Structure formats: C-alpha cells, structure tokens
Amino acid sequence: MAYKEREKSSSLLIMESLMNRSNLSKDERNRYAYLVKGLEGEQILDRRTEMLECDCLVLNDLLLKINGTVVQIDSLLITANGICIYEVKNYEGKYFYEAEKLYKLLTKREVMSPLIQINRSQTLLRQLVEQLGFNVSVNAFVVFVNQQFTLYQAPPQEELLLPTLLNEHFARINGISARLTKNHRRIAEELKLLHMESSIFTDIPNYESEKLKRGITCSQCGVFMDDFTRSWTCTCKCCGHEELISGIVIRHAEEYKRLFPDQKITTSVICKWCGNKLSAKRIWNILHHYYQSKGKGRWTYFE
Ligand SMILES: [Zn+2]
C-alpha cells in the first residue's frame, strides 16, 4: 500500500459530475476523456510500484510549493538508494523527439518538452530535501506507460522511460537489498505533511445548479438510480454495484459541496439534489450522523 494514496483530482470529479448531469460539448467531453486517460496512466504506474518487494515508500500525487514554485509529482518512490520521481505520460500512437521536444508524428505538433519539465521538478525537490536537512539523491524520470506508444529518434537518456524499459527499470529497483533508514521515513513524513490540496481547476466549463440534472447516480457507472426501498443498500440495475444508502447520501452531499462550495448543505438542498428519491427524514438522519450540524430548526445546515 502506498504511503500516500492517489485520489481522483477535484477537476476530474467535477467533470465527472458534469458528464453525468449535463450535456457537455464535444470539446468538454474530450477534456474529460483527457483527464480520465491521465489517471489511467498513473494507475498503470501504481500497479508497478505496488508490486515492488524491496523496502520502499511510495507517495502518489504530491503537490508541493518549493521556493515559491508549485511542483506536481505524479509518483515519488523512496528506496535506500535515494528518491525517484516519475512524471507519467499516457500517450498513445507515434511521436518523434527532436531538440529536447516531443512532437506528434502525424500533425508535427509539439506536445511537450519532457526533460525540461522533469529536470525542473528534480532541481526543486533536491533543494527541498536539502532544506529539510537530508542528504539523499533525487533521480527523475518521464515514464511513458502506454504499450501503444512509439517514440522515434528517442535519445538513449536514462530519464526517458519508454514502455519497453519499464520491466528493466523496476527489476533494478526491486533488486535494492538495503533497508530504509529512519531518515528515509522522516523524509516521507515531511513530504506528506507538505502536500497541498489542489485548488487549481483548469478548463472546467461554467455550470449552474438549475441546469444540472438532479438525481442519484451510481458511483461506478454514473447512471441515474431510481429504485429505492427501505433497505440499507441499493444496487445499480446497470452495473450491479451495491452501495450503502448512507454512503450514497454522503457522496452526493460531497458532490454538491464540490460543485457549489459557497452553498450550505441542508436537508432540503440534498433532498432536491438527490431528485427527491429519498425521504427528508432519512437524509436528515444520515447528514446528522456524519456532519456537524449548525443553526437551529429549519435553518439547520451541516459542515
Ligand atoms: Zn452502476
């Protein structure tokens, strides 16, 4: 298990809600697909790091502010030999490399300068580790996880981990027999503490509460669920996923909070948001149990 787990980004969660509850344009749907693909790529790397048997600590999705600059690290691995940071790219298809830049073969459009990006993160993280008082090496890699990715003119640089090099790279890491020291664990603790919650929302389309479809959606497949009985659970007719009613209500309250951070969570707001599929009494009970209630009577809200 990772020392710091990966979570869906707020941008992705908001886009997921908008996909389910509104009609997004083609561009907006592409933006959503791009975010999903990014996460899938990161999860491919997660499966690699989860399989490591050497003594190591994995911190996924770190957002750090180092000397005034925000650095986002997809994955950070601490072994007895030092720190490795990974920038994950889930590109598919043919690309070529020229003058430190990456281009799509078909369109000749530049997509990124992988080494410049990762070297910058590496330099800043080195500074941070030093400032924290540790003397540990930091290596950085851009990892292309998609098996359908081809890079022409790829330079034989260690920092570029192409799909065919992943086995070798992780076998080498797995072969590290030295154990982590107290210092390594302290670095992990410090980095986890320094992690900031992301408040960067890029390319989220405008949305209004009144224009979003209300109702209860399945956490797995996103379809709207209709059949609620007095049972403690509800099963999605589309994908068969079963979820506790309390989990459903909290998930929808959290969704509402994420979409409308300025609004107060009240029983009637969540009732309406859930398409009035569950009774006010039931929703009140659950909100009351999981959140702190503020205010009195009909002005009660939950935080
Ligand atoms: Zn479902």
JSON list of C-alpha atoms in Angstrom, two decimals, residues 6-111:
[
{"chain": "A", "resi": 6, "resn": "ARG", "atom": "CA", "xyz": [-3.65, 8.55, -5.17]},
{"chain": "A", "resi": 7, "resn": "GLU", "atom": "CA", "xyz": [-7.04, 10.20, -5.26]},
{"chain": "A", "resi": 8, "resn": "LYS", "atom": "CA", "xyz": [-9.13, 11.48, -8.13]},
{"chain": "A", "resi": 9, "resn": "SER", "atom": "CA", "xyz": [-8.40, 15.18, -8.66]},
{"chain": "A", "resi": 10, "resn": "SER", "atom": "CA", "xyz": [-11.13, 17.73, -7.92]},
{"chain": "A", "resi": 11, "resn": "SER", "atom": "CA", "xyz": [-11.10, 18.74, -11.60]},
{"chain": "A", "resi": 12, "resn": "LEU", "atom": "CA", "xyz": [-11.79, 15.16, -12.64]},
{"chain": "A", "resi": 13, "resn": "LEU", "atom": "CA", "xyz": [-14.55, 14.73, -10.03]},
{"chain": "A", "resi": 14, "resn": "ILE", "atom": "CA", "xyz": [-16.28, 17.94, -11.16]},
{"chain": "A", "resi": 15, "resn": "MET", "atom": "CA", "xyz": [-16.02, 16.94, -14.81]},
{"chain": "A", "resi": 16, "resn": "GLU", "atom": "CA", "xyz": [-17.44, 13.52, -13.90]},
{"chain": "A", "resi": 17, "resn": "SER", "atom": "CA", "xyz": [-20.47, 15.19, -12.28]},
{"chain": "A", "resi": 18, "resn": "LEU", "atom": "CA", "xyz": [-20.96, 17.45, -15.29]},
{"chain": "A", "resi": 19, "resn": "MET", "atom": "CA", "xyz": [-20.69, 14.47, -17.66]},
{"chain": "A", "resi": 20, "resn": "ASN", "atom": "CA", "xyz": [-23.48, 12.71, -15.74]},
{"chain": "A", "resi": 21, "resn": "ARG", "atom": "CA", "xyz": [-25.69, 15.72, -15.14]},
{"chain": "A", "resi": 22, "resn": "SER", "atom": "CA", "xyz": [-25.39, 17.99, -18.17]},
{"chain": "A", "resi": 23, "resn": "ASN", "atom": "CA", "xyz": [-24.83, 17.96, -21.90]},
{"chain": "A", "resi": 24, "resn": "LEU", "atom": "CA", "xyz": [-21.18, 18.77, -22.41]},
{"chain": "A", "resi": 25, "resn": "SER", "atom": "CA", "xyz": [-19.87, 19.95, -25.75]},
{"chain": "A", "resi": 26, "resn": "LYS", "atom": "CA", "xyz": [-17.51, 17.75, -27.77]},
{"chain": "A", "resi": 27, "resn": "ASP", "atom": "CA", "xyz": [-14.51, 19.77, -26.59]},
{"chain": "A", "resi": 28, "resn": "GLU", "atom": "CA", "xyz": [-15.58, 19.44, -22.97]},
{"chain": "A", "resi": 29, "resn": "ARG", "atom": "CA", "xyz": [-16.09, 15.69, -23.35]},
{"chain": "A", "resi": 30, "resn": "ASN", "atom": "CA", "xyz": [-12.59, 15.48, -24.84]},
{"chain": "A", "resi": 31, "resn": "ARG", "atom": "CA", "xyz": [-11.24, 17.37, -21.86]},
{"chain": "A", "resi": 32, "resn": "TYR", "atom": "CA", "xyz": [-12.92, 14.86, -19.54]},
{"chain": "A", "resi": 33, "resn": "ALA", "atom": "CA", "xyz": [-11.53, 11.94, -21.57]},
{"chain": "A", "resi": 34, "resn": "TYR", "atom": "CA", "xyz": [-8.06, 13.52, -21.30]},
{"chain": "A", "resi": 35, "resn": "LEU", "atom": "CA", "xyz": [-8.30, 13.68, -17.50]},
{"chain": "A", "resi": 36, "resn": "VAL", "atom": "CA", "xyz": [-9.54, 10.07, -17.30]},
{"chain": "A", "resi": 37, "resn": "LYS", "atom": "CA", "xyz": [-6.70, 8.93, -19.54]},
{"chain": "A", "resi": 38, "resn": "GLY", "atom": "CA", "xyz": [-4.17, 10.74, -17.35]},
{"chain": "A", "resi": 39, "resn": "LEU", "atom": "CA", "xyz": [-5.47, 8.98, -14.26]},
{"chain": "A", "resi": 40, "resn": "GLU", "atom": "CA", "xyz": [-5.47, 5.61, -16.02]},
{"chain": "A", "resi": 41, "resn": "GLY", "atom": "CA", "xyz": [-1.83, 6.18, -16.94]},
{"chain": "A", "resi": 42, "resn": "GLU", "atom": "CA", "xyz": [-0.95, 6.95, -13.34]},
{"chain": "A", "resi": 43, "resn": "GLN", "atom": "CA", "xyz": [-2.76, 3.81, -12.22]},
{"chain": "A", "resi": 44, "resn": "ILE", "atom": "CA", "xyz": [-0.64, 1.75, -14.63]},
{"chain": "A", "resi": 45, "resn": "LEU", "atom": "CA", "xyz": [2.44, 3.06, -12.84]},
{"chain": "A", "resi": 46, "resn": "ASP", "atom": "CA", "xyz": [0.77, 2.45, -9.46]},
{"chain": "A", "resi": 47, "resn": "ARG", "atom": "CA", "xyz": [0.39, -1.23, -10.31]},
{"chain": "A", "resi": 48, "resn": "ARG", "atom": "CA", "xyz": [4.16, -1.35, -10.93]},
{"chain": "A", "resi": 49, "resn": "THR", "atom": "CA", "xyz": [5.11, 0.34, -7.68]},
{"chain": "A", "resi": 50, "resn": "GLU", "atom": "CA", "xyz": [2.57, -1.73, -5.70]},
{"chain": "A", "resi": 51, "resn": "MET", "atom": "CA", "xyz": [4.38, -4.88, -6.84]},
{"chain": "A", "resi": 52, "resn": "LEU", "atom": "CA", "xyz": [7.76, -3.74, -5.52]},
{"chain": "A", "resi": 53, "resn": "GLU", "atom": "CA", "xyz": [9.04, -6.05, -2.81]},
{"chain": "A", "resi": 54, "resn": "CYS", "atom": "CA", "xyz": [12.13, -4.09, -1.82]},
{"chain": "A", "resi": 55, "resn": "ASP", "atom": "CA", "xyz": [11.97, -1.85, 1.24]},
{"chain": "A", "resi": 56, "resn": "CYS", "atom": "CA", "xyz": [10.45, 1.36, -0.15]},
{"chain": "A", "resi": 57, "resn": "LEU", "atom": "CA", "xyz": [7.84, 4.05, 0.36]},
{"chain": "A", "resi": 58, "resn": "VAL", "atom": "CA", "xyz": [5.57, 5.33, -2.40]},
{"chain": "A", "resi": 59, "resn": "LEU", "atom": "CA", "xyz": [3.94, 8.75, -2.33]},
{"chain": "A", "resi": 60, "resn": "ASN", "atom": "CA", "xyz": [1.45, 9.33, -5.13]},
{"chain": "A", "resi": 61, "resn": "ASP", "atom": "CA", "xyz": [0.24, 12.65, -6.42]},
{"chain": "A", "resi": 62, "resn": "LEU", "atom": "CA", "xyz": [2.22, 15.17, -4.44]},
{"chain": "A", "resi": 63, "resn": "LEU", "atom": "CA", "xyz": [1.63, 18.88, -4.80]},
{"chain": "A", "resi": 64, "resn": "LEU", "atom": "CA", "xyz": [4.41, 20.88, -3.17]},
{"chain": "A", "resi": 65, "resn": "LYS", "atom": "CA", "xyz": [5.31, 24.53, -3.06]},
{"chain": "A", "resi": 66, "resn": "ILE", "atom": "CA", "xyz": [9.09, 24.75, -3.21]},
{"chain": "A", "resi": 67, "resn": "ASN", "atom": "CA", "xyz": [10.77, 28.16, -3.03]},
{"chain": "A", "resi": 68, "resn": "GLY", "atom": "CA", "xyz": [7.60, 29.80, -4.29]},
{"chain": "A", "resi": 69, "resn": "THR", "atom": "CA", "xyz": [7.10, 27.39, -7.20]},
{"chain": "A", "resi": 70, "resn": "VAL", "atom": "CA", "xyz": [4.34, 24.78, -7.29]},
{"chain": "A", "resi": 71, "resn": "VAL", "atom": "CA", "xyz": [5.60, 21.32, -8.23]},
{"chain": "A", "resi": 72, "resn": "GLN", "atom": "CA", "xyz": [3.29, 18.45, -9.05]},
{"chain": "A", "resi": 73, "resn": "ILE", "atom": "CA", "xyz": [4.78, 14.96, -8.77]},
{"chain": "A", "resi": 74, "resn": "ASP", "atom": "CA", "xyz": [2.77, 12.05, -10.15]},
{"chain": "A", "resi": 75, "resn": "SER", "atom": "CA", "xyz": [4.70, 9.46, -8.16]},
{"chain": "A", "resi": 76, "resn": "LEU", "atom": "CA", "xyz": [7.61, 9.56, -5.73]},
{"chain": "A", "resi": 77, "resn": "LEU", "atom": "CA", "xyz": [9.50, 6.49, -4.64]},
{"chain": "A", "resi": 78, "resn": "ILE", "atom": "CA", "xyz": [11.90, 6.36, -1.71]},
{"chain": "A", "resi": 79, "resn": "THR", "atom": "CA", "xyz": [14.35, 3.46, -1.55]},
{"chain": "A", "resi": 80, "resn": "ALA", "atom": "CA", "xyz": [17.58, 3.01, 0.38]},
{"chain": "A", "resi": 81, "resn": "ASN", "atom": "CA", "xyz": [19.38, 4.25, -2.77]},
{"chain": "A", "resi": 82, "resn": "GLY", "atom": "CA", "xyz": [17.52, 7.57, -2.86]},
{"chain": "A", "resi": 83, "resn": "ILE", "atom": "CA", "xyz": [14.43, 9.20, -4.28]},
{"chain": "A", "resi": 84, "resn": "CYS", "atom": "CA", "xyz": [12.94, 8.64, -7.74]},
{"chain": "A", "resi": 85, "resn": "ILE", "atom": "CA", "xyz": [10.25, 10.92, -9.08]},
{"chain": "A", "resi": 86, "resn": "TYR", "atom": "CA", "xyz": [8.04, 9.97, -12.03]},
{"chain": "A", "resi": 87, "resn": "GLU", "atom": "CA", "xyz": [6.09, 12.11, -14.44]},
{"chain": "A", "resi": 88, "resn": "VAL", "atom": "CA", "xyz": [3.56, 9.84, -16.13]},
{"chain": "A", "resi": 89, "resn": "LYS", "atom": "CA", "xyz": [2.55, 10.21, -19.77]},
{"chain": "A", "resi": 90, "resn": "ASN", "atom": "CA", "xyz": [-0.21, 8.00, -21.12]},
{"chain": "A", "resi": 91, "resn": "TYR", "atom": "CA", "xyz": [0.38, 8.93, -24.77]},
{"chain": "A", "resi": 92, "resn": "GLU", "atom": "CA", "xyz": [-0.74, 6.58, -27.49]},
{"chain": "A", "resi": 93, "resn": "GLY", "atom": "CA", "xyz": [0.45, 6.44, -31.11]},
{"chain": "A", "resi": 94, "resn": "LYS", "atom": "CA", "xyz": [3.51, 7.71, -32.92]},
{"chain": "A", "resi": 95, "resn": "TYR", "atom": "CA", "xyz": [5.64, 10.62, -31.75]},
{"chain": "A", "resi": 96, "resn": "PHE", "atom": "CA", "xyz": [9.12, 11.87, -32.54]},
{"chain": "A", "resi": 97, "resn": "TYR", "atom": "CA", "xyz": [11.80, 13.53, -30.48]},
{"chain": "A", "resi": 98, "resn": "GLU", "atom": "CA", "xyz": [13.81, 16.50, -31.71]},
{"chain": "A", "resi": 99, "resn": "ALA", "atom": "CA", "xyz": [15.89, 19.12, -29.93]},
{"chain": "A", "resi": 100, "resn": "GLU", "atom": "CA", "xyz": [14.61, 18.06, -26.49]},
{"chain": "A", "resi": 101, "resn": "LYS", "atom": "CA", "xyz": [10.99, 18.33, -27.56]},
{"chain": "A", "resi": 102, "resn": "LEU", "atom": "CA", "xyz": [8.30, 15.79, -28.28]},
{"chain": "A", "resi": 103, "resn": "TYR", "atom": "CA", "xyz": [6.08, 16.08, -31.38]},
{"chain": "A", "resi": 104, "resn": "LYS", "atom": "CA", "xyz": [3.13, 14.13, -32.71]},
{"chain": "A", "resi": 105, "resn": "LEU", "atom": "CA", "xyz": [4.31, 12.39, -35.88]},
{"chain": "A", "resi": 106, "resn": "LEU", "atom": "CA", "xyz": [1.15, 12.98, -37.88]},
{"chain": "A", "resi": 107, "resn": "THR", "atom": "CA", "xyz": [0.50, 16.62, -37.08]},
{"chain": "A", "resi": 108, "resn": "LYS", "atom": "CA", "xyz": [4.09, 17.67, -36.20]},
{"chain": "A", "resi": 109, "resn": "ARG", "atom": "CA", "xyz": [2.51, 19.45, -33.26]},
{"chain": "A", "resi": 110, "resn": "GLU", "atom": "CA", "xyz": [4.74, 19.91, -30.24]},
{"chain": "A", "resi": 111, "resn": "VAL", "atom": "CA", "xyz": [3.24, 18.25, -27.17]}
]
